[in-house]
mmCIF file of C-alpha atoms and ligand atoms in Angstrom:
data_model
loop_
_atom_site.group_PDB
_atom_site.id
_atom_site.type_symbol
_atom_site.label_atom_id
_atom_site.label_comp_id
_atom_site.label_asym_id
_atom_site.label_seq_id
_atom_site.Cartn_x
_atom_site.Cartn_y
_atom_site.Cartn_z
ATOM 1 C CA UNK A 7 13.603 29.054 -131.691
ATOM 2 C CA UNK A 8 15.851 29.568 -134.881
ATOM 3 C CA UNK A 9 19.041 27.726 -135.310
ATOM 4 C CA UNK A 10 22.128 29.590 -134.028
ATOM 5 C CA UNK A 11 23.811 30.194 -137.458
ATOM 6 C CA UNK A 12 21.985 31.922 -140.276
ATOM 7 C CA UNK A 13 23.301 29.442 -142.747
ATOM 8 C CA UNK A 14 20.930 26.747 -141.000
ATOM 9 C CA UNK A 15 17.830 28.886 -141.380
ATOM 10 C CA UNK A 16 15.092 27.629 -143.545
ATOM 11 C CA UNK A 17 13.407 29.801 -146.057
ATOM 12 C CA UNK A 18 9.970 28.776 -144.890
ATOM 13 C CA UNK A 19 10.771 30.154 -141.428
ATOM 14 C CA UNK A 20 11.640 33.584 -142.707
ATOM 15 C CA UNK A 21 8.389 35.656 -142.623
ATOM 16 C CA UNK A 22 9.517 39.161 -141.975
ATOM 17 C CA UNK A 23 6.722 41.690 -140.982
ATOM 18 C CA UNK A 24 7.049 45.153 -142.232
ATOM 19 C CA UNK A 25 7.335 47.910 -139.582
ATOM 20 C CA UNK A 26 6.495 50.774 -141.963
ATOM 21 C CA UNK A 27 3.659 52.895 -140.624
ATOM 22 C CA UNK A 28 1.722 54.288 -143.610
ATOM 23 C CA UNK A 29 -1.800 55.364 -144.644
ATOM 24 C CA UNK A 30 -4.025 52.584 -145.542
ATOM 25 C CA UNK A 31 -7.211 52.855 -147.615
ATOM 26 C CA UNK A 32 -9.747 50.097 -147.770
ATOM 27 C CA UNK A 33 -11.693 50.390 -151.168
ATOM 28 C CA UNK A 34 -14.808 48.288 -150.789
ATOM 29 C CA UNK A 35 -16.177 49.234 -154.166
ATOM 30 C CA UNK A 36 -14.689 50.652 -157.341
ATOM 31 C CA UNK A 37 -15.284 54.488 -157.975
ATOM 32 C CA UNK A 38 -17.101 53.595 -160.976
ATOM 33 C CA UNK A 39 -19.085 50.539 -161.819
ATOM 34 C CA UNK A 40 -16.890 47.860 -163.338
ATOM 35 C CA UNK A 41 -17.019 44.879 -165.827
ATOM 36 C CA UNK A 42 -14.822 42.118 -165.099
ATOM 37 C CA UNK A 43 -13.694 41.130 -168.515
ATOM 38 C CA UNK A 44 -11.795 37.909 -167.645
ATOM 39 C CA UNK A 45 -13.259 35.426 -165.507
ATOM 40 C CA UNK A 46 -14.103 31.542 -165.530
ATOM 41 C CA UNK A 47 -17.569 30.761 -164.168
ATOM 42 C CA UNK A 48 -17.700 27.059 -165.303
ATOM 43 C CA UNK A 49 -17.518 26.112 -161.587
ATOM 44 C CA UNK A 50 -20.418 28.288 -160.668
ATOM 45 C CA UNK A 51 -22.529 27.130 -163.604
ATOM 46 C CA UNK A 52 -22.010 23.503 -162.772
ATOM 47 C CA UNK A 53 -23.150 24.296 -159.122
ATOM 48 C CA UNK A 54 -26.457 25.634 -160.448
ATOM 49 C CA UNK A 55 -28.910 28.634 -160.055
ATOM 50 C CA UNK A 56 -28.339 29.172 -156.417
ATOM 51 C CA UNK A 57 -24.633 29.512 -157.032
ATOM 52 C CA UNK A 58 -25.346 32.036 -159.740
ATOM 53 C CA UNK A 59 -27.679 34.128 -157.495
ATOM 54 C CA UNK A 60 -25.003 34.157 -154.678
ATOM 55 C CA UNK A 61 -22.577 35.392 -157.177
ATOM 56 C CA UNK A 62 -24.926 38.292 -158.181
ATOM 57 C CA UNK A 63 -25.169 39.258 -154.568
ATOM 58 C CA UNK A 64 -21.347 39.488 -154.420
ATOM 59 C CA UNK A 65 -21.242 41.403 -157.798
ATOM 60 C CA UNK A 66 -23.737 43.973 -156.315
ATOM 61 C CA UNK A 67 -21.874 44.476 -153.112
ATOM 62 C CA UNK A 68 -18.602 44.842 -155.172
ATOM 63 C CA UNK A 69 -19.956 47.188 -157.714
ATOM 64 C CA UNK A 70 -19.458 44.876 -160.513
ATOM 65 C CA UNK A 71 -21.946 45.700 -163.294
ATOM 66 C CA UNK A 72 -21.216 42.604 -165.584
ATOM 67 C CA UNK A 73 -18.711 39.708 -165.758
ATOM 68 C CA UNK A 74 -17.436 37.988 -168.771
ATOM 69 C CA UNK A 75 -17.515 34.217 -168.499
ATOM 70 C CA UNK A 76 -14.726 32.667 -170.729
ATOM 71 C CA UNK A 77 -15.792 29.182 -169.977
ATOM 72 C CA UNK A 78 -18.624 28.641 -172.386
ATOM 73 C CA UNK A 79 -18.087 25.501 -174.511
ATOM 74 C CA UNK A 80 -15.456 22.943 -174.998
ATOM 75 C CA UNK A 81 -12.873 22.447 -172.497
ATOM 76 C CA UNK A 82 -14.611 24.020 -169.500
ATOM 77 C CA UNK A 83 -17.061 21.128 -169.030
ATOM 78 C CA UNK A 84 -19.939 23.586 -169.333
ATOM 79 C CA UNK A 85 -21.725 23.762 -172.690
ATOM 80 C CA UNK A 86 -22.814 27.143 -174.100
ATOM 81 C CA UNK A 87 -26.494 25.861 -173.535
ATOM 82 C CA UNK A 88 -25.892 25.797 -169.927
ATOM 83 C CA UNK A 89 -24.298 29.120 -169.686
ATOM 84 C CA UNK A 90 -27.149 30.602 -171.679
ATOM 85 C CA UNK A 91 -29.728 29.005 -169.388
ATOM 86 C CA UNK A 92 -28.286 29.901 -166.135
ATOM 87 C CA UNK A 93 -26.487 33.166 -166.909
ATOM 88 C CA UNK A 94 -27.313 34.953 -169.889
ATOM 89 C CA UNK A 95 -31.104 34.327 -170.282
ATOM 90 C CA UNK A 96 -32.032 35.245 -166.734
ATOM 91 C CA UNK A 97 -29.546 38.083 -166.380
ATOM 92 C CA UNK A 98 -28.704 39.406 -169.886
ATOM 93 C CA UNK A 99 -27.229 42.543 -168.612
ATOM 94 C CA UNK A 100 -24.971 40.891 -166.113
ATOM 95 C CA UNK A 101 -23.154 38.123 -167.901
ATOM 96 C CA UNK A 102 -21.184 38.053 -171.215
ATOM 97 C CA UNK A 103 -20.406 34.691 -172.745
ATOM 98 C CA UNK A 104 -17.286 33.905 -174.798
ATOM 99 C CA UNK A 105 -17.117 30.766 -176.913
ATOM 100 C CA UNK A 106 -14.306 28.251 -176.111
ATOM 101 C CA UNK A 107 -12.604 26.703 -179.120
ATOM 102 C CA UNK A 108 -12.931 22.958 -179.491
ATOM 103 C CA UNK A 109 -9.385 21.782 -180.271
ATOM 104 C CA UNK A 110 -10.439 18.263 -180.823
ATOM 105 C CA UNK A 111 -11.166 19.599 -184.357
ATOM 106 C CA UNK A 112 -7.471 19.579 -184.944
ATOM 107 C CA UNK A 113 -7.496 15.877 -184.533
ATOM 108 C CA UNK A 114 -9.964 15.509 -187.244
ATOM 109 C CA UNK A 115 -7.409 16.598 -189.817
ATOM 110 C CA UNK A 116 -7.010 19.039 -192.645
ATOM 111 C CA UNK A 117 -9.597 22.002 -192.707
ATOM 112 C CA UNK A 118 -9.730 22.195 -188.910
ATOM 113 C CA UNK A 119 -9.443 25.997 -188.938
ATOM 114 C CA UNK A 120 -12.482 26.210 -191.197
ATOM 115 C CA UNK A 121 -14.528 23.914 -188.938
ATOM 116 C CA UNK A 122 -13.652 25.961 -185.908
ATOM 117 C CA UNK A 123 -14.586 29.057 -187.560
ATOM 118 C CA UNK A 124 -17.828 27.562 -188.457
ATOM 119 C CA UNK A 125 -18.282 26.465 -184.821
ATOM 120 C CA UNK A 126 -17.529 30.132 -183.791
ATOM 121 C CA UNK A 127 -20.165 31.542 -186.209
ATOM 122 C CA UNK A 128 -22.778 28.999 -184.882
ATOM 123 C CA UNK A 129 -21.825 29.919 -181.195
ATOM 124 C CA UNK A 130 -22.197 33.702 -182.030
ATOM 125 C CA UNK A 131 -25.539 33.162 -183.658
ATOM 126 C CA UNK A 132 -26.685 31.377 -180.386
ATOM 127 C CA UNK A 133 -25.498 34.242 -178.121
ATOM 128 C CA UNK A 134 -21.663 34.149 -177.705
ATOM 129 C CA UNK A 135 -20.318 37.618 -177.761
ATOM 130 C CA UNK A 136 -16.526 36.752 -178.167
ATOM 131 C CA UNK A 137 -14.036 33.859 -178.416
ATOM 132 C CA UNK A 138 -11.605 32.742 -176.063
ATOM 133 C CA UNK A 139 -8.263 31.004 -176.891
ATOM 134 C CA UNK A 140 -6.367 29.166 -174.154
ATOM 135 C CA UNK A 141 -2.662 29.232 -173.559
ATOM 136 C CA UNK A 142 -2.435 25.552 -174.636
ATOM 137 C CA UNK A 143 -2.251 26.861 -178.075
ATOM 138 C CA UNK A 144 1.536 27.354 -178.414
ATOM 139 C CA UNK A 145 2.345 25.008 -175.553
ATOM 140 C CA UNK A 146 0.725 21.730 -175.969
ATOM 141 C CA UNK A 147 -1.722 21.585 -178.895
ATOM 142 C CA UNK A 148 -0.324 19.524 -181.728
ATOM 143 C CA UNK A 149 -1.229 19.550 -185.598
ATOM 144 C CA UNK A 150 -2.370 16.395 -187.352
ATOM 145 C CA UNK A 151 1.316 15.647 -188.158
ATOM 146 C CA UNK A 152 2.303 16.035 -184.457
ATOM 147 C CA UNK A 153 4.095 19.344 -184.621
ATOM 148 C CA UNK A 154 3.271 21.962 -182.089
ATOM 149 C CA UNK A 155 0.589 24.356 -183.385
ATOM 150 C CA UNK A 156 1.677 28.095 -183.076
ATOM 151 C CA UNK A 157 -0.922 30.930 -182.498
ATOM 152 C CA UNK A 158 -0.010 32.398 -185.966
ATOM 153 C CA UNK A 159 -0.425 29.090 -187.837
ATOM 154 C CA UNK A 160 -1.960 29.930 -191.138
ATOM 155 C CA UNK A 161 -4.386 27.125 -190.757
ATOM 156 C CA UNK A 162 -6.116 28.843 -187.830
ATOM 157 C CA UNK A 163 -6.429 32.065 -189.873
ATOM 158 C CA UNK A 164 -10.182 31.386 -190.815
ATOM 159 C CA UNK A 165 -10.992 31.593 -186.957
ATOM 160 C CA UNK A 166 -9.573 35.218 -186.747
ATOM 161 C CA UNK A 167 -10.983 36.224 -190.047
ATOM 162 C CA UNK A 168 -14.375 34.976 -188.922
ATOM 163 C CA UNK A 169 -14.098 36.900 -185.594
ATOM 164 C CA UNK A 170 -13.241 40.152 -187.610
ATOM 165 C CA UNK A 171 -16.347 39.650 -189.988
ATOM 166 C CA UNK A 172 -18.598 38.923 -187.007
ATOM 167 C CA UNK A 173 -17.375 42.000 -185.172
ATOM 168 C CA UNK A 174 -16.531 40.020 -181.967
ATOM 169 C CA UNK A 175 -13.231 40.207 -179.910
ATOM 170 C CA UNK A 176 -10.742 37.330 -179.669
ATOM 171 C CA UNK A 177 -9.475 37.157 -176.124
ATOM 172 C CA UNK A 178 -6.311 35.039 -176.172
ATOM 173 C CA UNK A 179 -3.711 34.062 -173.672
ATOM 174 C CA UNK A 180 -0.269 33.108 -174.983
ATOM 175 C CA UNK A 181 2.485 31.812 -172.908
ATOM 176 C CA UNK A 182 2.708 32.661 -169.062
ATOM 177 C CA UNK A 183 4.924 34.647 -166.656
ATOM 178 C CA UNK A 184 8.572 34.945 -168.127
ATOM 179 C CA UNK A 185 10.041 32.945 -165.090
ATOM 180 C CA UNK A 186 7.983 29.916 -166.058
ATOM 181 C CA UNK A 187 10.243 29.531 -168.986
ATOM 182 C CA UNK A 188 13.538 29.869 -166.966
ATOM 183 C CA UNK A 189 15.480 26.833 -165.288
ATOM 184 C CA UNK A 190 13.932 25.808 -161.916
ATOM 185 C CA UNK A 191 16.882 26.994 -159.735
ATOM 186 C CA UNK A 192 17.507 29.478 -156.825
ATOM 187 C CA UNK A 193 17.583 32.412 -159.289
ATOM 188 C CA UNK A 194 13.988 31.786 -160.541
ATOM 189 C CA UNK A 195 11.759 34.425 -158.843
ATOM 190 C CA UNK A 196 8.721 32.145 -159.143
ATOM 191 C CA UNK A 197 10.521 29.186 -157.572
ATOM 192 C CA UNK A 198 8.154 28.761 -154.751
ATOM 193 C CA UNK A 199 4.981 28.908 -156.936
ATOM 194 C CA UNK A 200 6.543 26.523 -159.463
ATOM 195 C CA UNK A 201 7.499 24.137 -156.668
ATOM 196 C CA UNK A 202 3.688 23.987 -155.927
ATOM 197 C CA UNK A 203 2.656 23.751 -159.569
ATOM 198 C CA UNK A 204 5.355 21.785 -161.524
ATOM 199 C CA UNK A 205 2.889 21.651 -164.524
ATOM 200 C CA UNK A 206 3.390 25.416 -165.080
ATOM 201 C CA UNK A 207 6.903 24.980 -165.815
ATOM 202 C CA UNK A 208 7.709 25.310 -169.561
ATOM 203 C CA UNK A 209 11.388 25.249 -169.702
ATOM 204 C CA UNK A 210 13.134 22.921 -172.077
ATOM 205 C CA UNK A 211 11.754 19.634 -173.416
ATOM 206 C CA UNK A 212 9.288 20.239 -176.239
ATOM 207 C CA UNK A 213 8.217 23.733 -175.103
ATOM 208 C CA UNK A 214 8.924 26.737 -177.250
ATOM 209 C CA UNK A 215 11.093 29.524 -175.964
ATOM 210 C CA UNK A 216 9.271 32.451 -174.406
ATOM 211 C CA UNK A 217 10.495 34.821 -177.102
ATOM 212 C CA UNK A 218 9.234 32.524 -179.920
ATOM 213 C CA UNK A 219 5.600 32.688 -178.346
ATOM 214 C CA UNK A 220 5.865 36.659 -178.056
ATOM 215 C CA UNK A 221 7.041 36.884 -181.792
ATOM 216 C CA UNK A 222 4.131 34.460 -182.867
ATOM 217 C CA UNK A 223 1.636 36.651 -180.903
ATOM 218 C CA UNK A 224 2.850 39.821 -182.578
ATOM 219 C CA UNK A 225 2.674 38.350 -186.043
ATOM 220 C CA UNK A 226 -0.779 37.022 -185.281
ATOM 221 C CA UNK A 227 -2.144 40.435 -184.265
ATOM 222 C CA UNK A 228 -0.336 42.074 -187.204
ATOM 223 C CA UNK A 229 -1.773 39.684 -189.764
ATOM 224 C CA UNK A 230 -5.439 40.368 -188.800
ATOM 225 C CA UNK A 231 -5.730 44.169 -188.759
ATOM 226 C CA UNK A 232 -9.554 43.798 -188.973
ATOM 227 C CA UNK A 233 -9.930 41.677 -185.895
ATOM 228 C CA UNK A 234 -9.998 43.078 -182.378
ATOM 229 C CA UNK A 235 -7.771 41.154 -180.147
ATOM 230 C CA UNK A 236 -7.630 41.364 -176.354
ATOM 231 C CA UNK A 237 -4.418 39.890 -175.030
ATOM 232 C CA UNK A 238 -4.948 38.404 -171.545
ATOM 233 C CA UNK A 239 -2.591 39.347 -168.877
ATOM 234 C CA UNK A 240 -0.943 42.240 -170.674
ATOM 235 C CA UNK A 241 0.320 40.054 -173.495
ATOM 236 C CA UNK A 242 1.683 37.781 -170.853
ATOM 237 C CA UNK A 243 4.731 40.051 -170.685
ATOM 238 C CA UNK A 244 3.931 42.453 -167.876
ATOM 239 C CA UNK A 245 7.570 41.967 -166.892
ATOM 240 C CA UNK A 246 8.443 44.159 -169.785
ATOM 241 C CA UNK A 247 5.861 46.828 -170.338
ATOM 242 C CA UNK A 248 8.051 48.578 -172.865
ATOM 243 C CA UNK A 249 7.654 45.576 -175.229
ATOM 244 C CA UNK A 250 3.686 45.621 -174.480
ATOM 245 C CA UNK A 251 3.522 49.291 -175.248
ATOM 246 C CA UNK A 252 5.400 49.090 -178.456
ATOM 247 C CA UNK A 253 3.102 46.417 -179.622
ATOM 248 C CA UNK A 254 0.130 48.471 -178.623
ATOM 249 C CA UNK A 255 1.584 51.369 -180.605
ATOM 250 C CA UNK A 256 2.152 49.166 -183.676
ATOM 251 C CA UNK A 257 -1.306 47.432 -183.532
ATOM 252 C CA UNK A 258 -4.357 49.737 -183.284
ATOM 253 C CA UNK A 259 -6.525 46.508 -183.160
ATOM 254 C CA UNK A 260 -4.752 45.097 -179.929
ATOM 255 C CA UNK A 261 -5.978 45.602 -176.390
ATOM 256 C CA UNK A 262 -4.941 44.050 -173.124
ATOM 257 C CA UNK A 263 -6.576 42.889 -169.858
ATOM 258 C CA UNK A 264 -4.905 43.321 -166.633
ATOM 259 C CA UNK A 265 -6.066 40.114 -165.101
ATOM 260 C CA UNK A 266 -4.003 38.098 -162.810
ATOM 261 C CA UNK A 267 -1.232 40.683 -163.183
ATOM 262 C CA UNK A 268 -1.822 43.432 -160.707
ATOM 263 C CA UNK A 269 0.792 41.711 -158.509
ATOM 264 C CA UNK A 270 3.488 42.318 -161.150
ATOM 265 C CA UNK A 271 2.128 45.923 -162.033
ATOM 266 C CA UNK A 272 2.210 46.826 -158.318
ATOM 267 C CA UNK A 273 5.799 46.261 -157.933
ATOM 268 C CA UNK A 274 6.624 48.583 -160.861
ATOM 269 C CA UNK A 275 4.261 51.411 -159.930
ATOM 270 C CA UNK A 276 5.900 54.286 -161.766
ATOM 271 C CA UNK A 277 6.147 52.346 -165.178
ATOM 272 C CA UNK A 278 2.769 50.886 -164.496
ATOM 273 C CA UNK A 279 1.154 54.199 -163.968
ATOM 274 C CA UNK A 280 2.765 55.743 -167.122
ATOM 275 C CA UNK A 281 1.582 52.508 -169.166
ATOM 276 C CA UNK A 282 -2.138 53.131 -167.917
ATOM 277 C CA UNK A 283 -2.050 56.774 -168.799
ATOM 278 C CA UNK A 284 -0.616 56.267 -172.222
ATOM 279 C CA UNK A 285 -2.836 53.307 -173.149
ATOM 280 C CA UNK A 286 -6.016 54.298 -171.230
ATOM 281 C CA UNK A 287 -8.205 53.342 -174.141
ATOM 282 C CA UNK A 288 -6.692 49.857 -174.624
ATOM 283 C CA UNK A 289 -6.694 48.139 -171.086
ATOM 284 C CA UNK A 290 -9.626 46.143 -169.664
ATOM 285 C CA UNK A 291 -10.222 45.371 -166.124
ATOM 286 C CA UNK A 292 -10.417 41.715 -165.310
ATOM 287 C CA UNK A 293 -9.744 39.250 -162.337
ATOM 288 C CA UNK A 294 -9.202 35.807 -163.506
ATOM 289 C CA UNK A 295 -9.490 34.712 -159.877
ATOM 290 C CA UNK A 296 -12.164 33.087 -157.842
ATOM 291 C CA UNK A 297 -14.998 35.595 -157.263
ATOM 292 C CA UNK A 298 -13.981 36.719 -153.778
ATOM 293 C CA UNK A 299 -14.459 40.042 -152.182
ATOM 294 C CA UNK A 300 -11.004 40.583 -150.550
ATOM 295 C CA UNK A 301 -9.328 39.767 -153.930
ATOM 296 C CA UNK A 302 -11.345 42.372 -155.861
ATOM 297 C CA UNK A 303 -10.696 44.891 -153.086
ATOM 298 C CA UNK A 304 -6.934 44.581 -153.300
ATOM 299 C CA UNK A 305 -7.204 45.211 -157.015
ATOM 300 C CA UNK A 306 -9.510 48.295 -156.566
ATOM 301 C CA UNK A 307 -6.902 49.611 -153.995
ATOM 302 C CA UNK A 308 -4.044 49.203 -156.453
ATOM 303 C CA UNK A 309 -5.814 50.992 -159.246
ATOM 304 C CA UNK A 310 -7.293 53.834 -157.136
ATOM 305 C CA UNK A 311 -4.937 54.695 -154.138
ATOM 306 C CA UNK A 312 -1.498 55.771 -153.526
ATOM 307 C CA UNK A 313 -0.961 53.214 -150.784
ATOM 308 C CA UNK A 314 2.521 51.888 -150.533
ATOM 309 C CA UNK A 315 4.030 48.442 -149.930
ATOM 310 C CA UNK A 316 0.928 46.646 -149.096
ATOM 311 C CA UNK A 317 0.492 42.915 -149.422
ATOM 312 C CA UNK A 318 -1.285 41.564 -152.705
ATOM 313 C CA UNK A 319 -2.483 38.417 -151.075
ATOM 314 C CA UNK A 320 -3.669 36.961 -147.756
ATOM 315 C CA UNK A 321 -0.998 34.943 -145.836
ATOM 316 C CA UNK A 322 2.695 35.120 -145.151
ATOM 317 C CA UNK A 323 3.927 33.429 -148.323
ATOM 318 C CA UNK A 324 2.037 35.026 -151.235
ATOM 319 C CA UNK A 325 1.689 32.709 -154.169
ATOM 320 C CA UNK A 326 3.571 34.676 -156.784
ATOM 321 C CA UNK A 327 6.581 35.751 -154.824
ATOM 322 C CA UNK A 328 7.701 37.554 -151.709
ATOM 323 C CA UNK A 329 7.098 41.151 -152.783
ATOM 324 C CA UNK A 330 4.458 43.743 -151.940
ATOM 325 C CA UNK A 331 2.823 46.296 -154.144
ATOM 326 C CA UNK A 332 2.120 50.030 -154.464
ATOM 327 C CA UNK A 333 -1.083 51.743 -155.736
ATOM 328 C CA UNK A 334 -0.993 53.633 -159.060
ATOM 329 C CA UNK A 335 -3.782 56.285 -158.126
ATOM 330 C CA UNK A 336 -5.329 56.432 -161.642
ATOM 331 C CA UNK A 337 -7.388 59.650 -162.397
ATOM 332 C CA UNK A 338 -11.143 59.315 -162.883
ATOM 333 C CA UNK A 339 -11.140 59.463 -166.599
ATOM 334 C CA UNK A 340 -8.582 56.500 -166.864
ATOM 335 C CA UNK A 341 -10.543 54.586 -164.202
ATOM 336 C CA UNK A 342 -13.772 55.069 -166.020
ATOM 337 C CA UNK A 343 -12.357 53.604 -169.313
ATOM 338 C CA UNK A 344 -10.327 50.750 -167.637
ATOM 339 C CA UNK A 345 -13.306 49.595 -165.529
ATOM 340 C CA UNK A 346 -15.965 49.492 -167.926
ATOM 341 C CA UNK A 347 -15.842 51.768 -171.208
ATOM 342 C CA UNK A 348 -13.228 49.838 -172.990
ATOM 343 C CA UNK A 349 -15.003 46.573 -172.452
ATOM 344 C CA UNK A 350 -18.341 48.133 -173.561
ATOM 345 C CA UNK A 351 -16.777 49.483 -176.775
ATOM 346 C CA UNK A 352 -15.147 46.256 -177.614
ATOM 347 C CA UNK A 353 -17.606 43.687 -176.858
ATOM 348 C CA UNK A 354 -20.920 43.635 -178.826
ATOM 349 C CA UNK A 355 -24.195 43.993 -177.053
ATOM 350 C CA UNK A 356 -22.541 45.419 -173.903
ATOM 351 C CA UNK A 357 -23.651 48.760 -172.552
HETATM 352 ZN ZN1 LIG B 19 -8.097 33.083 -167.408
#
C-alpha cells in the first residue's frame, strides 16, 4: 500500500509499467557476423580454458565472429602471455589482443613515454594488434612531479608515434558520462547509478572539468594525424553527438566505438540514426559488458529494428537511468560496416 499523500511516496516504490502496445522484434543474431571491438576478457582468461570454450559457444550462438580483448597486460592482472596461450594461439581468428599500458613506468621518472613506447613495440612483436588506454589517464595518473597527467601530454607522444609507425590503432577512453562530472544532487540524471558507484563521481576535488578532458582528447587526436585512434564510448560525449560529429569531420584518423552507450543513443534515435548514416565508416560495434546473450540481443535490436520504447536492461530500475530506448533501423550497408568491416580495416591481421 502506498502512503496517502504523493509527497510521502518514495522513488524506489515508483515502478511504472508502460501500457503501450507496439510491435516487438527479438533479434537473436546480428544480420551480418559481428566483431565485438571492445571487451574485457581478463576474468575469463583467469578462469582458464573451459571458460574460454564456453565463451566461444556463446559467440557462435550470437553470430560474433571475433572479439577484441582489451585486457592483455598491465592493470588487468592477466599477462599478454596468458592471453596468447588461452585465446590467440588456439583461436587466432576469434580473438584480438590489445596491449594495456603499464602506468608504473611513470613512477620510474623521466623518459616514461619512451619506455612505454618500447613496451608497446615489444608487445606488438609478440602478437598484440592494438593498444588500450584506460580512463585513469586524465583522472588519476600523476606525473613524477605529482601533477595530473593529461592525455595530450607531450611526454606521452612517443607512445602515439610508435602506434602510428607500427600501424596499430590506439583505443582510448577519456572521461566518462557528462553527468559523472556534475554535482550529486536531485538534478543529476545519473543520481541512482552514482549512489551505487560513488567512485565514478568525478566532480570537484582534484578532478579536471569534463570540458578540459574533451579539449585534451581533441588536441591528442589532432597532434598525431598518422596514428589511428578509436575513441571508446563515442568520445565519451554521446550526450552531444554534434560535438563528436564535428571532431570526426575534423580528424580523418579518428574513429569511435559504440560500446556501453547504446542506452544513450537509443534515447535520441533521430540524431543517432543521422550520426550513423553520416559516419558509417568510422563507428565500431562493441559491448564492454559481460558476455551475456540478452545484452547483445538488446544491442542488435537497437541497431536493426524500428521498435519503440523498449527497456535497455533487465529489471525495473535500469542502471543508467529511468528511460527506455528506440531502435534506429540501420540499412544493410551501414550494418555491415559497423558490425565488422570497420574493425577489419583498422585492426591489422583481422579479416
Ligand atoms: Zn571498456
